[in-house]
Amino acid sequence: MEETKKGRIEALLHEDRRFAPAESFTANANWKDPSIYEKASSDIFAFWEEMAQQIDWFKPWDKVFEGESPNFKWFSGAKTNVCYNCVDRHLTTWRKNKAAIIWEGEPRHSRRVLTYQDLYREVNRCAAAMKRLGVQKGDRVALYMGMIPELAISMLACARIGAPHTVVFGGFSPDALRDRINDCGAKMLITADGAWRRGNRVPLKENADEALKGCPTIDKVIVVNHCVDARDVEMEGYRDVWWHREMDRSGNTVVKPEELDAEHPLYILYTSGTTGKPKGLLHTTGGYLVGVHTTTKYVFDLKDNDTYWCAADIGWVTGHSYIVYGPLSNGATGVMYEGAPNHPHRGRFWQIIERNQVNILYTAPTAIRAFMAWGKEFPEQYDLSSLRLMGTVGEPINPEAWMWYREFIGGNKTPIVDTWWQTETGMTLITPLPGLVETKPGSATFPFPGIEADIVDESGETVPFGGGGYLVLKNPWPAMARTIWGDPERWYDQYWSRFPGMYFTGDSAKRDEDGYYWILGRVDDVLNVAGHRIGTMEVESALVSHPAVAEAAVIGISHAIKGQAIAAFTTLVSGIEGDKKLIEQLRQHVAEKIGPIARPEKLFLTHELPKTRSGKIMRRLLRDIAEGQIMSDTTTLADPGVLEQIKEQYEESGN
Ligand code: WT7
C-alpha cells in the first residue's frame, strides 16, 4: 500500500506539471516584479525596514535588528501596539464601516458581522473589563474558546493592554488546559459555556472547572454565554463572571492602547515537541506584526475588496497570524467559521464561499483530502467562481490533492499557494508569490523574499539541488519566536544547537533540479495528525499514566485523510489481562488526557516492546510492522524473538 502510494507520487513528480500565474493575475498582483527577491536578499534589514513602514509606530526604532543566536531583537527602541494597528488605525479611513469579521456560526441560522468600528467598541469594552478585574500589563491571560468573535476580541483586548494571551485550542482536555495555564502562570481565563462542533456542544466551561481545580494563579474567569441558557451554567462564586454583564458594565469606556516596546510579549502559544511537555513559544510585538502583515499582503495578494477566509482554528498559530493579526492589520474582511466542514452537510464550506463570495481561501491538506473522499458533487452544487486565490498549510500536500483542489475548487485557474511555516516561525517562510512564481503541485516552491533557507546534511553542509536533507534557516526574520516561555535552554537546544548559526526546523526536505523545495515531514518524534502537531512522548506519557499500562511506544502510520495517524504499542502491568474493552479504555484515556485529536487510531497490547541492548525502544521496527514493510536492520535488538511475537499480535488484531 505504502509502496504504491510512493510510486504514484513519483509518477506525478515525473510529469513535472507546472502552472505559471495567468498574465491577468500577475498584472494586478501586489508584487509583480521578480527583482523583489534579489532586492530583499541583498539587504534583508533594509527590506524589513521598508516593510515596517506599513505599520504605525508610536516611536521609531533605533536598530532594525540586533542579537546573536539564540537571542534576537527586532526594531529595538520602537514602540507600537498590535491592537492599535489591527483596529484603531482603520477608523480614520473609509474602512471604519468595512466588515472586519464575518462570522458564520455552526448552527445554520447564526451569523454576525462586525465592522471595524464594532470591533473597536467590543475590544475596548473587553479591555476595560479585563483591567477592572485586575489584569495589568505583563499579566498572562488564557483563552479557551471555540471559534467565536469573542475569541478574536479577547486577543485584541489583551494586545491592547499588553497582557500576553495564551490561546488553548477548544479541543484540548482539562489536563492540557491546566498544564498550559500553570506553565505560563495565567491570572485570568476567558472561556465560554460551550462551542458548537458537528451539532454537539463541547463542554468548555465544565472542562475549565475541572482544570481550574489545579490552577492557583487564576483569579477570575470570564464566561461567554454562547450555547445554553445562562441559568443552566454553574458559576463559581467570586471567581466566575459573565462576559455580557462585564461588557455592559464597561459601557463605552475607551482604553488607551499601551505604547509597548517592540519586544513586549504578545502571546505564548503551546506546541508539541520531542518531550512529553508542550513548549510555550513566545512571540513579541513589533517584528511579529511586520512579518504577518507583510506575508498576508503579498502571499495572499490581499486587496481591500477581497473577502478572505482562513478556515483554520485560532487555537493554532495559523489562526493567530492569518485569521487575526495579519488580515486585521491589513484592514481586510475576513470570514470566521465556527464549526465542522460537514455540518449540517458536506457542502458547508462551499455554501459559505458562495454566500459570502469568498475570494481567497486558506485551508489544510487534510481537509482537502476529506473533501476529495466525499466527492466533487458537493462543491459542484455551489458557485465557487468568486475564488481567485487558494492556500494550503500544515503538512505536505500530495500532488493528487493539490490537483483536485485546483480542478474542483479553483476551476482550473485559481493559483495555489502552498505555504510552509511553523508555530516557531510565526509567519510563512517558504511559499510561492502568486503573481510571480510558477508552481508545481506538491512543492512549497521558494523562500519568501529575505528568507534564506537551505537543505543541509548531518554536518551542516549544503546538499546540492536534487538531494534531500535537513531544512534549516540561515537568516533571522522578524516574526520568529523569541524563546520558549520559562525555558531558554530548551529554546537553544531544540533549534539552535544542532547546526551552529542556523535555525533547525525539525523538518526534512528535498530540492529538485530547479531549486524548488519539497517538504518531506518531521525528522523528530513529532507527528502531524490531520495538520495537528502531536509529540509521541506526550501520547506515551498519557498512556503510562493509566494504571494498567507498564510501557508504551507511539508511532505515526500513514493515513489516507489525516496524513498520519497514531498507533500505540503498550505492555500491561503483570497480572492484568488485556481485552477489546481495555483497548477502548486506553484510547479513550488518551483522548481525555490530551484531547480527542490525540486518540490513537490503533492500539496494540503486546507482551514486550522491541528494545536495544541499552533499553531504548526501537520505534523504527514498530513502524515497519505497522506499515507492513520489510524489517530494517534488527541487529541491535536485544531479543529478536520479541518482534515475531508483536508481528503475530499485530496481524491477529486484523490489520
Ligand atoms: C510543521 C509545523 C504553520 C501552521 C500550521 C502548522 C508542517 C506546515 C507545511 C507545508 C509541508 C508543512 C511541517 C512543520 N508543515 N506547513 N506547507 N508543507 N509541511 O504549524 O503545528 O507548528 O507545525 O507542520 O512539518 O514543521 P505547526
XYZ file of C-alpha atoms and ligand atoms in Angstrom:
682
model
C 0.000 0.000 0.000
C 2.730 2.413 1.077
C 4.801 1.391 -1.929
C 2.021 2.052 -4.437
C 1.383 5.424 -2.881
C 5.029 6.352 -3.192
C 5.051 5.114 -6.754
C 2.093 7.287 -7.600
C 3.729 10.366 -6.169
C 6.912 9.631 -8.094
C 4.864 9.327 -11.262
C 3.169 12.622 -10.604
C 6.503 14.266 -9.950
C 7.822 12.772 -13.104
C 5.148 14.526 -15.118
C 6.707 17.786 -13.982
C 3.482 19.744 -14.111
C 3.940 23.485 -13.805
C 1.451 26.271 -13.506
C 2.559 29.764 -14.322
C 0.420 32.564 -12.943
C -2.019 33.925 -15.512
C -0.855 37.209 -17.009
C -4.047 38.886 -15.880
C -3.280 37.811 -12.329
C 0.306 38.982 -12.444
C -0.689 42.317 -13.921
C -2.711 43.149 -10.802
C -0.647 41.358 -8.175
C 0.649 43.215 -5.142
C 4.110 42.067 -6.134
C 4.739 41.572 -9.806
C 8.376 42.449 -10.141
C 10.676 39.445 -9.672
C 13.516 41.736 -8.627
C 11.927 41.755 -5.144
C 13.798 38.535 -4.363
C 17.166 39.974 -5.199
C 16.418 43.287 -3.612
C 15.379 41.634 -0.343
C 18.317 39.288 -0.103
C 20.870 41.972 -0.978
C 19.997 43.672 2.319
C 17.410 41.867 4.405
C 17.394 44.518 7.121
C 16.740 47.305 4.645
C 13.989 45.138 3.177
C 12.268 44.541 6.517
C 12.725 48.181 7.434
C 10.856 49.102 4.286
C 8.113 46.594 5.110
C 7.870 48.059 8.610
C 6.689 51.355 7.090
C 3.297 49.732 6.609
C 2.853 49.574 10.375
C 2.036 52.547 12.609
C 4.616 53.148 15.327
C 4.376 55.487 18.321
C 8.140 55.763 18.291
C 10.575 54.612 15.587
C 13.315 52.065 16.181
C 16.954 52.691 16.955
C 18.041 49.479 15.309
C 16.236 47.213 12.854
C 17.898 44.133 14.229
C 20.293 43.114 16.923
C 21.363 39.943 18.613
C 23.042 36.681 18.096
C 21.683 33.166 18.085
C 19.606 32.273 20.022
C 18.602 35.772 21.198
C 17.227 38.276 18.740
C 15.612 41.670 18.835
C 13.791 43.398 16.025
C 13.042 47.106 15.880
C 14.617 47.788 19.248
C 13.703 51.031 20.849
C 10.489 51.267 18.853
C 7.051 51.488 20.401
C 3.819 50.281 18.906
C 0.619 48.425 19.722
C -0.705 45.480 17.737
C -4.337 46.178 18.603
C -3.969 49.790 17.508
C -2.641 48.582 14.162
C -5.393 45.998 13.730
C -8.291 48.201 14.785
C -7.844 51.875 15.681
C -5.883 52.953 12.678
C -8.637 51.864 10.290
C -11.225 54.081 11.932
C -9.834 57.269 10.461
C -10.176 55.791 6.956
C -13.118 54.613 4.844
C -12.642 51.206 6.450
C -14.390 52.381 9.603
C -17.608 50.727 8.455
C -15.975 47.941 6.469
C -16.677 44.400 7.682
C -13.719 43.184 9.708
C -15.146 39.806 10.701
C -17.992 37.967 9.023
C -18.781 35.207 11.468
C -20.706 32.115 10.440
C -21.870 30.014 13.356
C -22.230 26.299 13.005
C -25.989 26.253 13.665
C -27.403 27.287 10.318
C -29.130 30.499 11.302
C -26.332 32.129 13.273
C -24.288 34.818 11.578
C -22.734 38.036 12.838
C -20.883 40.803 11.080
C -18.523 43.124 12.929
C -17.289 46.248 11.225
C -14.002 47.794 12.288
C -15.994 50.279 14.355
C -17.867 47.381 16.014
C -14.598 45.630 16.684
C -13.166 48.799 18.207
C -16.101 49.146 20.571
C -16.087 45.477 21.647
C -12.328 45.342 22.099
C -12.363 48.461 24.257
C -15.193 47.141 26.390
C -13.352 43.867 26.845
C -10.062 45.604 27.659
C -11.853 47.756 30.225
C -13.402 44.665 31.819
C -10.068 42.900 31.991
C -8.453 45.878 33.663
C -11.325 46.267 36.092
C -10.951 42.609 37.019
C -7.310 43.102 37.868
C -5.337 42.303 34.716
C -2.305 44.522 34.261
C 0.320 44.964 31.590
C 2.505 41.849 31.544
C -0.063 39.530 33.183
C -0.881 36.407 31.198
C -4.449 35.654 30.137
C -5.560 32.208 28.986
C -8.274 31.967 26.327
C -10.157 28.681 25.980
C -12.962 29.137 23.497
C -14.327 27.883 20.250
C -14.295 29.879 17.039
C -16.453 32.809 18.107
C -15.812 36.538 17.607
C -15.239 36.907 21.358
C -12.009 34.961 20.936
C -10.592 37.480 18.458
C -11.952 40.329 20.576
C -10.225 38.958 23.691
C -6.926 38.529 21.875
C -7.026 42.088 20.618
C -8.009 43.373 24.067
C -5.007 41.560 25.550
C -2.745 43.073 22.913
C -4.230 46.492 23.658
C -3.300 46.434 27.331
C -0.053 44.492 26.896
C -1.237 41.308 28.629
C 0.146 38.360 26.658
C -2.508 35.789 25.803
C -2.234 32.077 25.533
C -4.956 30.562 23.408
C -5.696 26.942 24.266
C -7.420 25.041 21.468
C -11.028 24.270 22.448
C -10.490 20.600 21.618
C -7.937 20.181 24.378
C -8.703 18.352 27.620
C -8.886 19.808 31.137
C -5.402 18.387 31.825
C -3.910 20.084 28.781
C -5.589 23.367 29.732
C -4.353 23.129 33.316
C -0.747 22.433 32.269
C -0.694 25.392 29.900
C -2.226 27.773 32.438
C 0.287 26.688 35.069
C 3.261 26.835 32.749
C 2.661 30.492 31.965
C 1.046 31.407 35.296
C -2.057 32.944 33.761
C -4.063 35.231 36.013
C -7.328 35.225 34.111
C -9.180 32.730 31.959
C -11.731 33.684 29.341
C -13.892 30.772 28.237
C -17.426 30.013 27.050
C -20.295 27.818 28.120
C -19.531 25.707 25.091
C -18.595 25.562 21.438
C -20.606 24.003 18.626
C -18.938 21.158 16.837
C -20.831 18.851 14.493
C -24.080 19.654 16.205
C -22.780 18.921 19.693
C -21.795 21.275 22.456
C -18.151 20.966 23.512
C -18.351 21.428 27.317
C -15.716 24.152 27.633
C -16.945 25.536 30.955
C -17.114 22.104 32.581
C -13.614 21.339 31.284
C -12.363 24.667 32.596
C -13.884 23.998 36.034
C -12.076 20.677 36.109
C -8.768 22.236 35.027
C -9.011 25.114 37.473
C -9.021 22.731 40.433
C -5.262 22.710 39.857
C -4.577 26.304 38.769
C -3.752 28.511 41.744
C -2.782 31.550 39.635
C -6.233 32.108 38.108
C -8.217 34.813 39.937
C -11.058 35.481 37.569
C -12.902 33.664 34.816
C -14.973 35.477 32.216
C -17.579 33.213 30.625
C -19.165 33.889 27.251
C -22.775 32.786 27.048
C -22.866 31.096 23.666
C -24.609 27.727 23.667
C -27.058 27.297 26.513
C -29.399 29.178 28.802
C -27.199 31.172 31.189
C -29.289 29.962 34.128
C -28.130 26.416 33.449
C -24.457 27.254 33.827
C -22.835 26.758 37.185
C -20.894 29.863 38.102
C -18.303 29.744 40.827
C -18.938 32.452 43.450
C -16.295 35.171 43.314
C -14.339 33.612 40.514
C -16.701 33.499 37.536
C -18.316 36.455 35.807
C -20.424 36.664 32.658
C -18.932 38.241 29.575
C -22.172 40.079 28.661
C -22.555 41.552 32.147
C -18.954 42.765 32.200
C -19.242 44.226 28.719
C -22.397 46.076 29.798
C -20.614 47.351 32.832
C -17.822 48.707 30.622
C -20.336 50.821 28.716
C -18.479 52.793 26.093
C -15.251 53.091 28.015
C -12.255 53.634 25.792
C -8.972 52.104 26.908
C -5.939 53.808 25.506
C -3.690 51.320 23.699
C -0.459 50.838 25.663
C 2.627 52.141 23.929
C 4.571 48.904 24.027
C 8.131 48.063 23.362
C 8.650 46.287 20.043
C 9.875 43.296 22.056
C 6.975 43.270 24.528
C 5.434 39.758 24.671
C 2.327 39.492 22.501
C 1.445 35.865 23.059
C 2.561 32.446 24.158
C 1.397 29.503 22.095
C 1.996 25.927 23.139
C 3.038 23.313 20.659
C 4.260 19.749 20.835
C 7.884 18.854 20.749
C 10.046 15.850 21.323
C 9.471 15.646 25.074
C 6.264 14.919 26.943
C 5.785 18.546 27.877
C 4.471 21.012 25.272
C 6.555 24.149 24.897
C 5.259 27.695 25.026
C 6.655 29.638 22.095
C 6.853 33.335 22.850
C 6.001 35.838 20.143
C 6.587 39.544 20.585
C 5.058 42.725 19.261
C 6.788 44.727 16.526
C 8.615 42.154 14.449
C 5.735 39.706 14.574
C 3.336 42.327 13.311
C 5.650 43.345 10.472
C 6.095 39.690 9.489
C 2.442 38.693 9.478
C 1.295 41.954 7.905
C 3.755 41.597 5.039
C 3.149 37.923 4.333
C -0.647 38.301 4.478
C -0.497 41.110 1.964
C 1.879 39.520 -0.516
C 1.355 35.769 -0.188
C -2.431 36.076 -0.381
C -2.205 39.054 -2.696
C -4.734 40.645 -0.383
C -6.714 43.625 -1.725
C -9.191 45.845 0.014
C -12.186 44.474 -1.842
C -11.348 40.847 -1.130
C -13.295 38.568 1.148
C -10.686 36.388 2.724
C -11.295 33.125 4.560
C -8.709 31.250 6.547
C -10.524 28.107 7.676
C -8.041 27.173 10.412
C -8.804 27.272 14.134
C -7.492 30.199 16.156
C -6.202 27.619 18.659
C -3.268 27.070 16.295
C -0.711 29.547 15.015
C -2.352 29.704 11.588
C -5.363 31.346 13.187
C -3.256 33.769 15.217
C -1.274 35.013 12.236
C -3.732 34.603 9.365
C -7.197 34.960 10.886
C -6.498 37.648 13.452
C -3.305 39.692 13.265
C -2.254 39.600 9.594
C -5.655 40.218 7.989
C -6.857 42.798 10.521
C -3.672 44.841 10.374
C -4.260 44.934 6.609
C -7.821 46.157 7.149
C -9.188 43.062 5.445
C -12.635 41.496 5.554
C -12.248 38.017 6.971
C -14.700 35.164 7.278
C -14.592 33.211 10.521
C -16.414 29.878 10.678
C -17.274 28.234 13.949
C -17.824 24.613 13.119
C -17.081 21.479 11.174
C -16.866 21.252 7.365
C -19.505 18.507 7.294
C -22.192 20.044 9.411
C -25.047 20.038 8.736
C -23.902 18.726 5.324
C -20.754 18.123 3.340
C -21.223 21.205 1.228
C -20.917 23.604 4.151
C -17.598 25.160 3.091
C -18.784 25.730 -0.460
C -22.019 27.198 0.768
C -20.062 29.666 2.906
C -17.907 30.589 -0.096
C -20.893 31.100 -2.380
C -22.871 33.040 0.171
C -20.029 35.414 1.040
C -18.437 35.418 -2.416
C -15.129 34.487 -0.830
C -12.132 35.429 -2.972
C -9.277 33.866 -1.011
C -9.463 30.522 0.778
C -6.750 29.132 3.061
C -7.109 25.571 4.348
C -5.175 22.370 5.070
C -4.303 19.278 3.026
C -6.170 17.035 5.473
C -9.372 18.980 4.783
C -8.763 18.817 1.039
C -8.301 15.052 1.222
C -11.549 14.725 3.167
C -13.334 16.816 0.505
C -11.856 14.546 -2.176
C -13.112 11.481 -0.350
C -16.611 12.979 -0.032
C -16.687 13.646 -3.748
C -16.817 16.501 -6.197
C -20.626 16.503 -6.233
C -20.605 18.683 -3.112
C -18.536 21.600 -4.431
C -20.277 21.246 -7.785
C -23.565 22.309 -6.238
C -22.204 25.763 -5.475
C -20.878 28.740 -7.359
C -17.202 28.986 -6.459
C -16.264 31.362 -9.240
C -15.508 34.175 -6.781
C -12.304 32.377 -5.694
C -9.183 33.980 -7.095
C -6.516 32.502 -4.807
C -6.256 29.422 -2.626
C -3.747 28.441 0.018
C -2.751 25.310 1.871
C -0.782 24.825 5.079
C 0.023 22.413 7.885
C 1.564 19.376 6.241
C 2.931 18.290 2.911
C 0.205 18.274 0.275
C 0.255 15.282 -2.012
C 0.206 16.296 -5.696
C -3.103 14.485 -6.205
C -4.831 16.576 -3.549
C -3.234 19.713 -4.993
C -4.592 18.876 -8.446
C -8.037 18.112 -7.073
C -8.059 21.416 -5.187
C -7.087 23.246 -8.333
C -9.602 21.487 -10.562
C -12.730 21.155 -8.436
C -12.423 24.138 -6.123
C -10.302 26.502 -8.157
C -11.982 25.888 -11.525
C -8.606 25.069 -13.091
C -7.485 28.657 -12.957
C -7.059 29.799 -9.382
C -3.423 29.953 -8.246
C -2.492 27.840 -5.217
C -0.001 28.923 -2.583
C 1.442 26.045 -0.564
C 2.810 27.830 2.483
C 5.393 26.169 4.722
C 5.916 27.530 8.204
C 5.659 26.633 11.899
C 4.399 27.876 15.253
C 8.005 28.897 15.871
C 8.392 30.900 12.675
C 5.221 32.968 13.281
C 4.854 33.698 9.571
C 5.026 31.864 6.274
C 8.613 31.349 5.120
C 8.522 29.058 2.100
C 5.744 29.850 -0.341
C 5.069 30.954 -3.878
C 4.335 34.609 -4.531
C 1.185 34.099 -6.557
C 1.863 36.678 -9.229
C 5.454 35.670 -9.756
C 6.202 32.037 -9.150
C 5.431 29.113 -11.387
C 4.035 26.404 -9.093
C 4.478 22.648 -9.110
C 1.810 20.540 -7.386
C 3.177 19.418 -4.013
C 6.023 21.902 -3.754
C 6.067 24.933 -1.446
C 8.397 26.394 -4.130
C 10.807 29.041 -2.777
C 11.619 31.022 0.362
C 9.772 34.317 0.789
C 11.870 37.382 -0.109
C 14.519 37.991 2.535
C 14.403 34.422 3.853
C 17.454 32.279 3.427
C 16.545 28.610 3.722
C 18.837 25.724 2.941
C 18.976 21.961 2.966
C 21.949 20.532 4.794
C 23.384 17.144 5.636
C 24.358 15.787 9.072
C 27.419 18.002 9.195
C 25.591 21.169 8.188
C 26.892 21.234 4.603
C 24.545 22.355 1.830
C 23.074 19.472 -0.138
C 23.182 20.248 -3.862
C 19.954 20.577 -5.903
C 18.402 17.199 -6.491
C 19.146 15.973 -2.981
C 17.422 15.912 0.382
C 18.385 16.636 3.965
C 17.518 18.831 6.930
C 15.645 22.042 6.361
C 17.361 24.990 8.051
C 17.079 28.773 8.039
C 20.189 30.872 7.831
C 18.859 34.404 8.270
C 16.663 35.829 11.004
C 13.141 37.037 10.162
C 11.024 39.462 12.155
C 8.145 37.154 13.233
C 10.393 34.462 14.651
C 9.609 33.244 18.173
C 11.985 34.741 20.723
C 12.203 31.931 23.232
C 10.357 29.116 24.944
C 8.488 30.626 27.873
C 10.393 29.819 31.051
C 12.866 27.537 29.301
C 15.526 29.416 27.328
C 17.809 26.383 27.418
C 15.324 24.290 25.593
C 14.939 27.090 23.034
C 18.639 26.897 22.366
C 18.941 23.106 22.465
C 15.993 22.406 20.260
C 16.536 24.891 17.484
C 19.978 26.466 17.570
C 22.451 23.874 18.801
C 22.337 21.220 16.115
C 23.752 23.370 13.310
C 25.643 26.354 14.714
C 24.392 29.665 13.388
C 21.330 28.117 11.788
C 17.767 27.579 12.895
C 16.878 23.882 12.690
C 13.256 23.364 11.678
C 12.871 19.695 12.600
C 11.736 19.012 9.010
C 13.402 17.229 6.174
C 13.064 18.475 2.632
C 14.329 17.987 -0.869
C 15.233 20.476 -3.550
C 14.686 19.482 -7.161
C 16.906 20.377 -10.086
C 15.167 23.751 -10.398
C 15.709 24.554 -6.729
C 12.043 24.041 -5.751
C 11.556 22.963 -2.134
C 9.578 19.786 -1.411
C 8.892 19.388 2.303
C 9.016 15.742 3.345
C 7.974 15.956 7.004
C 9.272 15.841 10.548
C 12.522 14.134 11.379
C 11.919 14.190 15.135
C 9.374 12.414 17.321
C 6.637 14.796 16.348
C 3.619 13.530 14.432
C 1.426 15.542 12.142
C -2.075 14.171 12.536
C -4.593 15.986 10.370
C -2.343 19.037 10.453
C -2.097 18.921 14.262
C 1.274 18.580 15.834
C 1.424 15.858 18.470
C 4.525 14.589 20.235
C 4.838 10.808 20.507
C 6.146 11.285 24.053
C 3.012 13.159 25.085
C 0.838 10.249 23.988
C 3.189 7.782 25.648
C 3.077 9.677 28.947
C -0.713 9.776 28.740
C -0.788 6.009 28.228
C 1.561 5.124 31.068
C -0.468 7.334 33.395
C -3.174 4.648 33.116
C -2.844 2.118 35.962
C -2.991 -0.883 33.634
C -0.115 0.236 31.407
C 3.514 -0.623 32.073
C 5.140 0.722 28.923
C 4.081 2.387 25.717
C 5.602 3.224 22.369
C 3.841 5.500 19.933
C 4.486 5.863 16.224
C 2.883 7.546 13.229
C 1.362 5.453 10.475
C 0.225 6.794 7.145
C -3.440 7.630 6.828
C -5.296 8.495 3.634
C -7.047 11.570 5.009
C -5.190 12.601 8.145
C -1.763 12.220 6.556
C -0.556 10.500 9.681
C -2.431 8.616 12.379
C -1.323 7.473 15.808
C -0.521 3.821 16.518
C 0.359 2.785 20.052
C 2.000 -0.381 21.294
C 1.521 -0.988 25.003
C 2.550 -3.594 27.521
C 0.390 -4.113 30.587
C 1.448 -4.378 34.215
C 1.761 -8.016 35.184
C -1.398 -9.724 36.284
C -3.661 -7.618 34.057
C -5.237 -9.363 31.102
C -5.960 -7.190 28.129
C -9.095 -7.369 26.015
C -11.027 -5.272 23.488
C -12.653 -3.335 26.277
C -9.330 -2.315 27.768
C -8.052 -1.277 24.346
C -11.052 1.029 24.022
C -10.494 2.338 27.530
C -6.871 3.163 26.805
C -7.705 5.010 23.587
C -10.348 6.955 25.471
C -7.882 7.645 28.276
C -5.520 9.397 25.845
C -8.409 11.444 24.443
C -9.275 12.537 27.960
C -5.682 13.284 28.930
C -4.752 15.331 25.869
C -7.803 15.818 23.675
C -9.747 13.846 21.058
C -7.168 14.729 18.366
C -4.615 12.542 20.166
C -6.793 9.418 20.420
C -4.738 6.560 18.940
C -6.212 5.224 15.733
C -4.795 1.813 16.582
C -3.688 0.392 19.870
C -1.973 -2.937 20.347
C -1.327 -4.833 23.543
C 1.965 -6.658 23.357
C 3.896 -8.676 25.882
C 7.072 -6.772 25.222
C 8.455 -3.911 23.172
C 11.459 -4.216 20.868
C 14.457 -2.697 22.616
C 18.121 -2.210 22.059
C 20.510 -3.828 24.496
C 20.751 -0.495 26.270
C 16.986 -0.473 26.723
C 15.930 2.051 24.080
C 12.631 1.286 22.385
C 13.184 0.766 18.659
C 10.249 2.641 17.177
C 11.638 2.197 13.702
C 10.847 -1.512 13.884
C 7.337 -0.904 15.127
C 6.833 1.430 12.207
C 7.991 -1.309 9.848
C 5.468 -3.722 11.317
C 2.637 -1.230 11.168
C 3.419 -0.218 7.587
C 3.816 -3.867 6.574
C 7.338 -3.249 5.387
C 10.366 -5.436 5.288
C 12.222 -5.153 8.586
C 15.023 -2.662 8.616
C 18.207 -3.527 10.451
C 17.438 -5.612 13.545
C 20.983 -6.409 14.640
C 20.951 -4.083 17.629
C 17.830 -5.671 19.031
C 18.273 -7.266 22.467
C 15.774 -10.062 21.890
C 14.859 -10.703 18.240
C 12.043 -13.044 19.342
C 10.032 -10.062 20.530
C 9.448 -8.866 17.007
C 7.882 -12.067 15.763
C 5.581 -12.009 18.707
C 4.491 -8.412 18.127
C 4.011 -9.107 14.454
C 1.741 -12.014 15.250
C -0.286 -9.992 17.687
C -0.475 -7.193 15.161
C -1.731 -9.490 12.435
C -4.178 -11.216 14.752
C -5.722 -7.899 15.572
C -6.876 -7.762 11.972
C -4.537 -5.220 10.418
C 5.017 21.739 10.961
C 4.674 22.913 11.815
C 2.294 26.534 10.038
C 0.992 26.476 10.618
C 0.412 25.123 10.844
C 1.333 24.111 11.441
C 4.446 21.021 8.812
C 3.455 23.141 7.883
C 3.602 22.796 5.739
C 3.592 22.785 4.320
C 4.681 20.716 4.400
C 4.168 21.698 6.403
C 5.948 20.957 8.985
C 6.210 21.959 10.097
N 4.044 21.940 7.741
N 3.171 23.663 6.683
N 3.066 23.780 3.593
N 4.149 21.725 3.692
N 4.706 20.663 5.741
O 2.130 24.651 12.454
O 1.767 22.983 14.259
O 3.815 24.456 14.254
O 3.560 22.593 12.602
O 3.932 21.483 10.059
O 6.311 19.671 9.383
O 7.399 21.718 10.793
P 2.822 23.689 13.475
